[in-house]
Amino acid sequence: MNAQPYLSQLFSLDGRVALVTGGSSGIGRAIAGALARAGAGVVVVARREDQLIATIDELTSEGCRAGWVSGDLGSRDGVRAAAEAAAAVFGEPDILVNSADVNLRPPMDELGEDVWDTTMTVNLEAPFLLGQRFGPGMAERGFGRIIHVTSQQAHRAFVRSGAYGVSKGALESLARSQAEAWSPYGVTCNTLVPGFVMTPLNARLSSDPEKVAALAERTMVGRNGLAEDFAGAAVWLAGRSSAYVTGQSIHVDGGFSVH
Ligand SMILES: NC(=O)c1ccc[n+]([C@@H]2O[C@H](COP(=O)([O-])OP(=O)(O)OC[C@H]3O[C@@H](n4cnc5c(N)ncnc54)[C@H](OP(=O)(O)O)[C@@H]3O)[C@@H](O)[C@H]2O)c1
């Protein structure tokens, strides 16, 4: 028996177009790679060109369809400009992944309006504006997948969550509102919820072996997350076989959240 046709029917992203913010590093990069290897044309949005080029070179060298846009999601105009530039690469996206974030964590007493504003703009407003830009078109075409990357800090305080945790909690609420609006038209909206994943985002914490080991112990699997752990969940959520899953927060955390 050849399982390939059945697997393709469930999971292939052939012919789809995906936009992945923060797709040049860490979890976003792993998701962008997974979607591209599953057949989607993928456009990656972030600021640093060298990281973008390295990501896209890796994918195109494997025969994937991939492009990049250098854009700053730290202002509403920046988000709008990045959205238009991204849509110009392979056309309007069928799949939108919001993985870009900022992770600023001053003590609560010192959390100023600047940190609050930056955090909310990149972590919450950008996903909202990109949803407003692309969600209605997906609904009109009868297929869409919006995937936000949130955090365990949407559910619990953790090492001075501050504005970051608030932005992630609101992002999960946004996913439910988007799901309510567009699911009747074939557009699902869900969030992937990481625990602790060794990426450049948390370089400082990752460099403390004792803390890293203590965090690994809090999982059920017995290790911290890797960016690659998100590949399968992202392909599934981006494809047709997850059509009946919407408005959900899916923890990819080795059991961290339930231990
Ligand atoms: N790693 C973890 O333990 C962990 C845990 C919970 C949740 N998460 C979530 O997972 C997602 C990915 O995190 P990660 O660990 O993979 O982070 P990462 O490796 O630091 O990647 C962050 C990405 O966002 C981009 N970015 C940041 N600010 C931007 C801006 N203003 N405009 C455009 N792009 C911007 C970065 O590229 P440029 O800097 O070049 O712009 C980079 O591509 C985030 O939403 C994060 O909150 C991670």
PDB file of C-alpha atoms and ligand atoms in Angstrom:
ATOM      1  CA  MET A   1       0.000   0.000   0.000  1.00  0.00           C
ATOM      2  CA  ASN A   2       1.201   3.512  -0.838  1.00  0.00           C
ATOM      3  CA  ALA A   3       0.292   5.873   1.998  1.00  0.00           C
ATOM      4  CA  GLN A   4       1.439   8.965   0.108  1.00  0.00           C
ATOM      5  CA  PRO A   5      -1.847   9.956  -1.612  1.00  0.00           C
ATOM      6  CA  TYR A   6      -3.754   9.733   1.660  1.00  0.00           C
ATOM      7  CA  LEU A   7      -1.127  11.712   3.562  1.00  0.00           C
ATOM      8  CA  SER A   8      -1.101  14.333   0.802  1.00  0.00           C
ATOM      9  CA  GLN A   9      -4.868  14.603   0.914  1.00  0.00           C
ATOM     10  CA  LEU A  10      -4.671  15.282   4.658  1.00  0.00           C
ATOM     11  CA  PHE A  11      -1.583  17.444   4.915  1.00  0.00           C
ATOM     12  CA  SER A  12      -0.255  18.721   1.579  1.00  0.00           C
ATOM     13  CA  LEU A  13      -0.056  22.504   1.250  1.00  0.00           C
ATOM     14  CA  ASP A  14       0.582  22.412  -2.489  1.00  0.00           C
ATOM     15  CA  GLY A  15      -0.765  25.544  -4.154  1.00  0.00           C
ATOM     16  CA  ARG A  16      -1.199  27.448  -0.883  1.00  0.00           C
ATOM     17  CA  VAL A  17       0.493  30.736  -0.039  1.00  0.00           C
ATOM     18  CA  ALA A  18       1.657  31.443   3.515  1.00  0.00           C
ATOM     19  CA  LEU A  19       2.885  34.586   5.253  1.00  0.00           C
ATOM     20  CA  VAL A  20       4.964  33.979   8.376  1.00  0.00           C
ATOM     21  CA  THR A  21       5.962  36.927  10.565  1.00  0.00           C
ATOM     22  CA  GLY A  22       9.094  36.352  12.580  1.00  0.00           C
ATOM     23  CA  GLY A  23       9.862  33.546  10.139  1.00  0.00           C
ATOM     24  CA  SER A  24      13.584  34.275  10.102  1.00  0.00           C
ATOM     25  CA  SER A  25      14.354  32.946  13.587  1.00  0.00           C
ATOM     26  CA  GLY A  26      13.410  30.335  16.158  1.00  0.00           C
ATOM     27  CA  ILE A  27       9.879  28.950  16.140  1.00  0.00           C
ATOM     28  CA  GLY A  28       8.758  31.123  13.211  1.00  0.00           C
ATOM     29  CA  ARG A  29      11.665  29.922  11.099  1.00  0.00           C
ATOM     30  CA  ALA A  30      10.847  26.289  11.865  1.00  0.00           C
ATOM     31  CA  ILE A  31       7.195  26.885  10.973  1.00  0.00           C
ATOM     32  CA  ALA A  32       8.083  28.705   7.737  1.00  0.00           C
ATOM     33  CA  GLY A  33      10.338  25.798   6.764  1.00  0.00           C
ATOM     34  CA  ALA A  34       7.671  23.227   7.593  1.00  0.00           C
ATOM     35  CA  LEU A  35       4.982  24.985   5.547  1.00  0.00           C
ATOM     36  CA  ALA A  36       7.351  25.413   2.589  1.00  0.00           C
ATOM     37  CA  ARG A  37       8.472  21.768   2.702  1.00  0.00           C
ATOM     38  CA  ALA A  38       4.794  20.752   2.816  1.00  0.00           C
ATOM     39  CA  GLY A  39       4.268  22.582  -0.482  1.00  0.00           C
ATOM     40  CA  ALA A  40       3.224  26.164   0.329  1.00  0.00           C
ATOM     41  CA  GLY A  41       4.837  29.226  -1.197  1.00  0.00           C
ATOM     42  CA  VAL A  42       6.077  30.996   1.932  1.00  0.00           C
ATOM     43  CA  VAL A  43       6.829  34.678   2.492  1.00  0.00           C
ATOM     44  CA  VAL A  44       8.794  35.466   5.609  1.00  0.00           C
ATOM     45  CA  VAL A  45       8.558  38.913   7.260  1.00  0.00           C
ATOM     46  CA  ALA A  46      11.055  40.283   9.803  1.00  0.00           C
ATOM     47  CA  ARG A  47      13.508  43.171  10.041  1.00  0.00           C
ATOM     48  CA  ARG A  48      17.070  41.826   9.655  1.00  0.00           C
ATOM     49  CA  GLU A  49      17.902  41.090   6.024  1.00  0.00           C
ATOM     50  CA  ASP A  50      20.813  38.728   6.707  1.00  0.00           C
ATOM     51  CA  GLN A  51      18.568  36.414   8.743  1.00  0.00           C
ATOM     52  CA  LEU A  52      15.835  36.609   6.118  1.00  0.00           C
ATOM     53  CA  ILE A  53      18.211  35.787   3.286  1.00  0.00           C
ATOM     54  CA  ALA A  54      19.754  32.859   5.191  1.00  0.00           C
ATOM     55  CA  THR A  55      16.265  31.440   5.851  1.00  0.00           C
ATOM     56  CA  ILE A  56      15.091  31.789   2.271  1.00  0.00           C
ATOM     57  CA  ASP A  57      18.361  30.497   0.791  1.00  0.00           C
ATOM     58  CA  GLU A  58      18.052  27.335   2.849  1.00  0.00           C
ATOM     59  CA  LEU A  59      14.510  26.731   1.588  1.00  0.00           C
ATOM     60  CA  THR A  60      15.051  27.592  -2.074  1.00  0.00           C
ATOM     61  CA  SER A  61      18.167  25.391  -2.148  1.00  0.00           C
ATOM     62  CA  GLU A  62      15.840  22.495  -1.237  1.00  0.00           C
ATOM     63  CA  GLY A  63      13.490  23.397  -4.100  1.00  0.00           C
ATOM     64  CA  CYS A  64      10.903  25.178  -1.948  1.00  0.00           C
ATOM     65  CA  ARG A  65       9.052  28.325  -3.010  1.00  0.00           C
ATOM     66  CA  ALA A  66      10.046  31.046  -0.549  1.00  0.00           C
ATOM     67  CA  GLY A  67      10.488  34.812  -0.471  1.00  0.00           C
ATOM     68  CA  TRP A  68      11.113  37.502   2.106  1.00  0.00           C
ATOM     69  CA  VAL A  69      10.085  41.004   3.045  1.00  0.00           C
ATOM     70  CA  SER A  70      12.077  43.173   5.406  1.00  0.00           C
ATOM     71  CA  GLY A  71       9.552  45.104   7.460  1.00  0.00           C
ATOM     72  CA  ASP A  72       9.146  46.505  10.948  1.00  0.00           C
ATOM     73  CA  LEU A  73       5.928  45.430  12.671  1.00  0.00           C
ATOM     74  CA  GLY A  74       6.575  47.987  15.406  1.00  0.00           C
ATOM     75  CA  SER A  75       4.190  50.577  13.926  1.00  0.00           C
ATOM     76  CA  ARG A  76       0.791  50.402  12.254  1.00  0.00           C
ATOM     77  CA  ASP A  77       2.191  51.880   9.048  1.00  0.00           C
ATOM     78  CA  GLY A  78       5.034  49.370   9.139  1.00  0.00           C
ATOM     79  CA  VAL A  79       2.547  46.505   9.455  1.00  0.00           C
ATOM     80  CA  ARG A  80       0.474  47.809   6.551  1.00  0.00           C
ATOM     81  CA  ALA A  81       3.522  48.249   4.337  1.00  0.00           C
ATOM     82  CA  ALA A  82       4.840  44.772   5.186  1.00  0.00           C
ATOM     83  CA  ALA A  83       1.425  43.242   4.446  1.00  0.00           C
ATOM     84  CA  GLU A  84       1.254  44.779   0.976  1.00  0.00           C
ATOM     85  CA  ALA A  85       4.851  43.869   0.151  1.00  0.00           C
ATOM     86  CA  ALA A  86       4.286  40.285   1.316  1.00  0.00           C
ATOM     87  CA  ALA A  87       1.078  39.901  -0.715  1.00  0.00           C
ATOM     88  CA  ALA A  88       2.974  41.069  -3.797  1.00  0.00           C
ATOM     89  CA  VAL A  89       5.412  38.123  -3.646  1.00  0.00           C
ATOM     90  CA  PHE A  90       3.145  35.101  -4.347  1.00  0.00           C
ATOM     91  CA  GLY A  91      -0.311  36.726  -4.090  1.00  0.00           C
ATOM     92  CA  GLU A  92      -2.819  36.946  -1.235  1.00  0.00           C
ATOM     93  CA  PRO A  93      -1.994  34.455   1.529  1.00  0.00           C
ATOM     94  CA  ASP A  94      -4.198  31.476   2.421  1.00  0.00           C
ATOM     95  CA  ILE A  95      -2.242  30.946   5.634  1.00  0.00           C
ATOM     96  CA  LEU A  96      -1.144  33.647   8.088  1.00  0.00           C
ATOM     97  CA  VAL A  97       1.237  32.791  10.915  1.00  0.00           C
ATOM     98  CA  ASN A  98       2.014  35.458  13.529  1.00  0.00           C
ATOM     99  CA  SER A  99       5.218  34.473  15.295  1.00  0.00           C
ATOM    100  CA  ALA A 100       7.114  37.802  15.500  1.00  0.00           C
ATOM    101  CA  ASP A 101       7.303  39.212  18.977  1.00  0.00           C
ATOM    102  CA  VAL A 102       9.172  41.394  21.416  1.00  0.00           C
ATOM    103  CA  ASN A 103       9.951  40.113  24.868  1.00  0.00           C
ATOM    104  CA  LEU A 104      10.738  43.095  27.109  1.00  0.00           C
ATOM    105  CA  ARG A 105      10.495  42.327  30.785  1.00  0.00           C
ATOM    106  CA  PRO A 106      11.216  45.171  33.187  1.00  0.00           C
ATOM    107  CA  PRO A 107       9.926  44.717  36.756  1.00  0.00           C
ATOM    108  CA  MET A 108       6.256  45.712  36.999  1.00  0.00           C
ATOM    109  CA  ASP A 109       7.063  48.885  38.969  1.00  0.00           C
ATOM    110  CA  GLU A 110       9.323  50.054  36.162  1.00  0.00           C
ATOM    111  CA  LEU A 111       7.134  49.006  33.237  1.00  0.00           C
ATOM    112  CA  GLY A 112       6.712  52.234  31.311  1.00  0.00           C
ATOM    113  CA  GLU A 113       4.370  53.244  28.533  1.00  0.00           C
ATOM    114  CA  ASP A 114       7.152  52.811  25.950  1.00  0.00           C
ATOM    115  CA  VAL A 115       7.573  49.097  26.736  1.00  0.00           C
ATOM    116  CA  TRP A 116       3.808  48.647  26.965  1.00  0.00           C
ATOM    117  CA  ASP A 117       3.253  50.315  23.565  1.00  0.00           C
ATOM    118  CA  THR A 118       6.054  48.459  21.770  1.00  0.00           C
ATOM    119  CA  THR A 119       4.909  45.127  23.172  1.00  0.00           C
ATOM    120  CA  MET A 120       1.282  45.654  22.250  1.00  0.00           C
ATOM    121  CA  THR A 121       2.130  46.908  18.768  1.00  0.00           C
ATOM    122  CA  VAL A 122       4.336  43.996  17.720  1.00  0.00           C
ATOM    123  CA  ASN A 123       2.689  41.182  19.705  1.00  0.00           C
ATOM    124  CA  LEU A 124      -0.989  42.118  19.429  1.00  0.00           C
ATOM    125  CA  GLU A 125      -1.721  44.944  16.982  1.00  0.00           C
ATOM    126  CA  ALA A 126       0.312  43.450  14.144  1.00  0.00           C
ATOM    127  CA  PRO A 127      -1.624  40.133  14.302  1.00  0.00           C
ATOM    128  CA  PHE A 128      -4.874  42.125  14.527  1.00  0.00           C
ATOM    129  CA  LEU A 129      -4.054  44.358  11.536  1.00  0.00           C
ATOM    130  CA  LEU A 130      -2.789  41.451   9.449  1.00  0.00           C
ATOM    131  CA  GLY A 131      -5.980  39.580  10.282  1.00  0.00           C
ATOM    132  CA  GLN A 132      -8.074  42.562   9.214  1.00  0.00           C
ATOM    133  CA  ARG A 133      -6.085  42.806   5.994  1.00  0.00           C
ATOM    134  CA  PHE A 134      -6.173  39.127   5.016  1.00  0.00           C
ATOM    135  CA  GLY A 135      -9.034  37.458   6.961  1.00  0.00           C
ATOM    136  CA  PRO A 136     -11.951  38.828   4.893  1.00  0.00           C
ATOM    137  CA  GLY A 137     -10.244  37.801   1.633  1.00  0.00           C
ATOM    138  CA  MET A 138      -9.680  34.290   2.967  1.00  0.00           C
ATOM    139  CA  ALA A 139     -13.359  34.140   3.953  1.00  0.00           C
ATOM    140  CA  GLU A 140     -14.420  35.306   0.498  1.00  0.00           C
ATOM    141  CA  ARG A 141     -12.274  32.608  -1.132  1.00  0.00           C
ATOM    142  CA  GLY A 142     -13.673  29.991   1.278  1.00  0.00           C
ATOM    143  CA  PHE A 143     -10.378  28.858   2.790  1.00  0.00           C
ATOM    144  CA  GLY A 144      -7.993  30.360   5.301  1.00  0.00           C
ATOM    145  CA  ARG A 145      -5.826  29.463   8.249  1.00  0.00           C
ATOM    146  CA  ILE A 146      -4.695  31.962  10.864  1.00  0.00           C
ATOM    147  CA  ILE A 147      -2.189  30.668  13.395  1.00  0.00           C
ATOM    148  CA  HIS A 148      -0.919  32.852  16.215  1.00  0.00           C
ATOM    149  CA  VAL A 149       2.023  31.877  18.381  1.00  0.00           C
ATOM    150  CA  THR A 150       1.251  32.816  21.976  1.00  0.00           C
ATOM    151  CA  SER A 151       2.885  31.639  25.205  1.00  0.00           C
ATOM    152  CA  GLN A 152       2.252  29.798  28.431  1.00  0.00           C
ATOM    153  CA  GLN A 153       2.273  33.360  29.817  1.00  0.00           C
ATOM    154  CA  ALA A 154      -1.181  33.822  28.298  1.00  0.00           C
ATOM    155  CA  HIS A 155      -2.255  31.435  31.066  1.00  0.00           C
ATOM    156  CA  ARG A 156       0.067  32.110  33.995  1.00  0.00           C
ATOM    157  CA  ALA A 157       2.574  34.665  35.226  1.00  0.00           C
ATOM    158  CA  PHE A 158       6.183  33.605  34.620  1.00  0.00           C
ATOM    159  CA  VAL A 159       9.413  35.527  35.288  1.00  0.00           C
ATOM    160  CA  ARG A 160       8.041  39.077  35.102  1.00  0.00           C
ATOM    161  CA  SER A 161       5.472  38.455  32.375  1.00  0.00           C
ATOM    162  CA  GLY A 162       4.420  42.120  32.546  1.00  0.00           C
ATOM    163  CA  ALA A 163       3.175  43.490  29.241  1.00  0.00           C
ATOM    164  CA  TYR A 164       4.338  40.391  27.342  1.00  0.00           C
ATOM    165  CA  GLY A 165       1.949  38.085  29.191  1.00  0.00           C
ATOM    166  CA  VAL A 166      -0.904  40.543  28.713  1.00  0.00           C
ATOM    167  CA  SER A 167      -0.248  40.739  24.968  1.00  0.00           C
ATOM    168  CA  LYS A 168      -0.249  36.939  24.664  1.00  0.00           C
ATOM    169  CA  GLY A 169      -3.468  36.562  26.686  1.00  0.00           C
ATOM    170  CA  ALA A 170      -5.145  39.108  24.435  1.00  0.00           C
ATOM    171  CA  LEU A 171      -3.811  37.354  21.339  1.00  0.00           C
ATOM    172  CA  GLU A 172      -5.589  34.151  22.371  1.00  0.00           C
ATOM    173  CA  SER A 173      -8.791  36.171  22.790  1.00  0.00           C
ATOM    174  CA  LEU A 174      -8.216  37.692  19.347  1.00  0.00           C
ATOM    175  CA  ALA A 175      -7.945  34.190  17.878  1.00  0.00           C
ATOM    176  CA  ARG A 176     -11.342  33.303  19.346  1.00  0.00           C
ATOM    177  CA  SER A 177     -12.921  36.496  17.990  1.00  0.00           C
ATOM    178  CA  GLN A 178     -11.420  35.885  14.549  1.00  0.00           C
ATOM    179  CA  ALA A 179     -12.589  32.259  14.698  1.00  0.00           C
ATOM    180  CA  GLU A 180     -16.103  33.400  15.563  1.00  0.00           C
ATOM    181  CA  ALA A 181     -16.143  35.818  12.632  1.00  0.00           C
ATOM    182  CA  TRP A 182     -14.606  33.750   9.865  1.00  0.00           C
ATOM    183  CA  SER A 183     -14.942  30.035  10.680  1.00  0.00           C
ATOM    184  CA  PRO A 184     -18.365  29.837   8.945  1.00  0.00           C
ATOM    185  CA  TYR A 185     -16.514  30.761   5.752  1.00  0.00           C
ATOM    186  CA  GLY A 186     -13.737  28.165   5.978  1.00  0.00           C
ATOM    187  CA  VAL A 187     -11.196  30.264   7.870  1.00  0.00           C
ATOM    188  CA  THR A 188      -9.961  28.695  11.096  1.00  0.00           C
ATOM    189  CA  CYS A 189      -8.025  30.692  13.711  1.00  0.00           C
ATOM    190  CA  ASN A 190      -5.991  28.979  16.388  1.00  0.00           C
ATOM    191  CA  THR A 191      -2.964  29.542  18.566  1.00  0.00           C
ATOM    192  CA  LEU A 192       0.087  27.419  19.185  1.00  0.00           C
ATOM    193  CA  VAL A 193       1.219  27.800  22.777  1.00  0.00           C
ATOM    194  CA  PRO A 194       4.904  27.126  23.476  1.00  0.00           C
ATOM    195  CA  GLY A 195       6.350  26.424  26.896  1.00  0.00           C
ATOM    196  CA  PHE A 196      10.092  27.090  27.140  1.00  0.00           C
ATOM    197  CA  VAL A 197      11.891  26.746  23.809  1.00  0.00           C
ATOM    198  CA  MET A 198      15.613  27.229  23.281  1.00  0.00           C
ATOM    199  CA  THR A 199      15.694  30.098  20.752  1.00  0.00           C
ATOM    200  CA  PRO A 200      17.460  33.477  20.476  1.00  0.00           C
ATOM    201  CA  LEU A 201      14.408  35.016  22.219  1.00  0.00           C
ATOM    202  CA  ASN A 202      15.454  33.704  25.606  1.00  0.00           C
ATOM    203  CA  ALA A 203      19.222  33.570  25.100  1.00  0.00           C
ATOM    204  CA  ARG A 204      19.873  34.893  28.617  1.00  0.00           C
ATOM    205  CA  LEU A 205      17.751  32.276  30.386  1.00  0.00           C
ATOM    206  CA  SER A 206      19.015  29.547  28.012  1.00  0.00           C
ATOM    207  CA  SER A 207      22.594  30.275  29.037  1.00  0.00           C
ATOM    208  CA  ASP A 208      21.916  29.310  32.677  1.00  0.00           C
ATOM    209  CA  PRO A 209      22.228  25.484  32.774  1.00  0.00           C
ATOM    210  CA  GLU A 210      20.577  25.154  36.184  1.00  0.00           C
ATOM    211  CA  LYS A 211      17.482  27.113  35.145  1.00  0.00           C
ATOM    212  CA  VAL A 212      17.319  25.239  31.835  1.00  0.00           C
ATOM    213  CA  ALA A 213      17.417  21.898  33.671  1.00  0.00           C
ATOM    214  CA  ALA A 214      14.781  23.044  36.197  1.00  0.00           C
ATOM    215  CA  LEU A 215      12.455  24.079  33.370  1.00  0.00           C
ATOM    216  CA  ALA A 216      12.980  20.759  31.569  1.00  0.00           C
ATOM    217  CA  GLU A 217      11.984  18.958  34.765  1.00  0.00           C
ATOM    218  CA  ARG A 218       8.685  20.830  34.838  1.00  0.00           C
ATOM    219  CA  THR A 219       7.665  19.239  31.539  1.00  0.00           C
ATOM    220  CA  MET A 220       6.316  15.693  31.318  1.00  0.00           C
ATOM    221  CA  VAL A 221       8.524  14.765  28.376  1.00  0.00           C
ATOM    222  CA  GLY A 222      11.645  15.696  30.339  1.00  0.00           C
ATOM    223  CA  ARG A 223      13.206  18.253  28.015  1.00  0.00           C
ATOM    224  CA  ASN A 224      12.681  21.826  26.892  1.00  0.00           C
ATOM    225  CA  GLY A 225      11.172  22.599  23.510  1.00  0.00           C
ATOM    226  CA  LEU A 226      12.964  22.857  20.190  1.00  0.00           C
ATOM    227  CA  ALA A 227      11.764  25.058  17.342  1.00  0.00           C
ATOM    228  CA  GLU A 228      11.311  21.899  15.233  1.00  0.00           C
ATOM    229  CA  ASP A 229       8.685  20.646  17.693  1.00  0.00           C
ATOM    230  CA  PHE A 230       6.265  23.112  16.071  1.00  0.00           C
ATOM    231  CA  ALA A 231       6.641  21.830  12.502  1.00  0.00           C
ATOM    232  CA  GLY A 232       4.025  19.074  12.570  1.00  0.00           C
ATOM    233  CA  ALA A 233       1.417  21.069  14.493  1.00  0.00           C
ATOM    234  CA  ALA A 234       1.821  24.014  12.117  1.00  0.00           C
ATOM    235  CA  VAL A 235       1.444  21.887   8.972  1.00  0.00           C
ATOM    236  CA  TRP A 236      -1.645  20.234  10.433  1.00  0.00           C
ATOM    237  CA  LEU A 237      -3.240  23.550  11.479  1.00  0.00           C
ATOM    238  CA  ALA A 238      -2.411  25.090   8.087  1.00  0.00           C
ATOM    239  CA  GLY A 239      -3.940  22.262   6.071  1.00  0.00           C
ATOM    240  CA  ARG A 240      -7.383  21.012   5.164  1.00  0.00           C
ATOM    241  CA  SER A 241      -7.478  18.192   7.729  1.00  0.00           C
ATOM    242  CA  SER A 242      -7.791  20.654  10.648  1.00  0.00           C
ATOM    243  CA  ALA A 243     -10.946  22.250   9.201  1.00  0.00           C
ATOM    244  CA  TYR A 244     -13.013  21.429  12.306  1.00  0.00           C
ATOM    245  CA  VAL A 245     -10.483  22.830  14.795  1.00  0.00           C
ATOM    246  CA  THR A 246     -10.947  26.534  15.444  1.00  0.00           C
ATOM    247  CA  GLY A 247     -10.696  29.040  18.268  1.00  0.00           C
ATOM    248  CA  GLN A 248      -8.345  26.704  20.123  1.00  0.00           C
ATOM    249  CA  SER A 249      -5.143  27.216  22.057  1.00  0.00           C
ATOM    250  CA  ILE A 250      -2.956  24.188  21.376  1.00  0.00           C
ATOM    251  CA  HIS A 251      -0.094  23.708  23.808  1.00  0.00           C
ATOM    252  CA  VAL A 252       3.089  22.367  22.233  1.00  0.00           C
ATOM    253  CA  ASP A 253       5.050  22.225  25.463  1.00  0.00           C
ATOM    254  CA  GLY A 254       5.921  18.661  26.446  1.00  0.00           C
ATOM    255  CA  GLY A 255       3.183  18.778  29.082  1.00  0.00           C
ATOM    256  CA  PHE A 256       4.611  21.872  30.839  1.00  0.00           C
ATOM    257  CA  SER A 257       1.190  23.522  31.173  1.00  0.00           C
ATOM    258  CA  VAL A 258      -0.517  20.545  32.792  1.00  0.00           C
ATOM    259  CA  HIS A 259       2.239  19.351  35.111  1.00  0.00           C
TER     260      HIS A 259
HETATM  261  N1  LIG B   1      11.202  30.722  22.794  1.00  0.00           N
HETATM  262  C1  LIG B   1      10.341  30.519  23.761  1.00  0.00           C
HETATM  263  O1  LIG B   1      10.653  29.934  24.824  1.00  0.00           O
HETATM  264  C2  LIG B   1       8.922  30.990  23.616  1.00  0.00           C
HETATM  265  C3  LIG B   1       8.060  30.720  24.659  1.00  0.00           C
HETATM  266  C4  LIG B   1       6.745  31.143  24.567  1.00  0.00           C
HETATM  267  C5  LIG B   1       6.319  31.804  23.435  1.00  0.00           C
HETATM  268  N2  LIG B   1       7.189  32.073  22.420  1.00  0.00           N
HETATM  269  C6  LIG B   1       6.668  32.798  21.270  1.00  0.00           C
HETATM  270  O2  LIG B   1       7.078  32.177  20.073  1.00  0.00           O
HETATM  271  C7  LIG B   1       7.216  33.148  19.043  1.00  0.00           C
HETATM  272  C8  LIG B   1       8.575  33.013  18.404  1.00  0.00           C
HETATM  273  O3  LIG B   1       9.570  33.177  19.412  1.00  0.00           O
HETATM  274  P1  LIG B   1      11.071  32.746  19.156  1.00  0.00           P
HETATM  275  O4  LIG B   1      11.551  32.194  20.430  1.00  0.00           O
HETATM  276  O5  LIG B   1      11.142  31.943  17.926  1.00  0.00           O
HETATM  277  O6  LIG B   1      11.741  34.192  18.955  1.00  0.00           O
HETATM  278  P2  LIG B   1      12.995  34.678  18.097  1.00  0.00           P
HETATM  279  O7  LIG B   1      13.872  33.546  17.733  1.00  0.00           O
HETATM  280  O8  LIG B   1      13.569  35.810  18.873  1.00  0.00           O
HETATM  281  O9  LIG B   1      12.321  35.258  16.759  1.00  0.00           O
HETATM  282  C9  LIG B   1      11.565  36.431  16.784  1.00  0.00           C
HETATM  283  C10 LIG B   1      11.288  36.836  15.355  1.00  0.00           C
HETATM  284  O10 LIG B   1      10.477  38.009  15.340  1.00  0.00           O
HETATM  285  C11 LIG B   1      11.071  38.983  14.473  1.00  0.00           C
HETATM  286  N3  LIG B   1      10.717  40.318  14.959  1.00  0.00           N
HETATM  287  C12 LIG B   1      10.916  40.827  16.199  1.00  0.00           C
HETATM  288  N4  LIG B   1      10.513  42.106  16.254  1.00  0.00           N
HETATM  289  C13 LIG B   1      10.037  42.422  15.018  1.00  0.00           C
HETATM  290  C14 LIG B   1       9.507  43.600  14.433  1.00  0.00           C
HETATM  291  N5  LIG B   1       9.396  44.747  15.125  1.00  0.00           N
HETATM  292  N6  LIG B   1       9.135  43.569  13.136  1.00  0.00           N
HETATM  293  C15 LIG B   1       9.266  42.431  12.406  1.00  0.00           C
HETATM  294  N7  LIG B   1       9.760  41.285  12.903  1.00  0.00           N
HETATM  295  C16 LIG B   1      10.157  41.281  14.203  1.00  0.00           C
HETATM  296  C17 LIG B   1      12.576  38.689  14.555  1.00  0.00           C
HETATM  297  O11 LIG B   1      13.321  39.155  13.450  1.00  0.00           O
HETATM  298  P3  LIG B   1      14.037  40.601  13.444  1.00  0.00           P
HETATM  299  O12 LIG B   1      14.601  40.801  14.815  1.00  0.00           O
HETATM  300  O13 LIG B   1      15.052  40.502  12.365  1.00  0.00           O
HETATM  301  O14 LIG B   1      12.952  41.576  13.132  1.00  0.00           O
HETATM  302  C18 LIG B   1      12.536  37.150  14.557  1.00  0.00           C
HETATM  303  O15 LIG B   1      12.385  36.665  13.244  1.00  0.00           O
HETATM  304  C19 LIG B   1       7.013  34.506  19.713  1.00  0.00           C
HETATM  305  O16 LIG B   1       5.699  34.960  19.460  1.00  0.00           O
HETATM  306  C20 LIG B   1       7.209  34.216  21.186  1.00  0.00           C
HETATM  307  O17 LIG B   1       6.493  35.090  22.009  1.00  0.00           O
HETATM  308  C21 LIG B   1       8.497  31.677  22.492  1.00  0.00           C
END
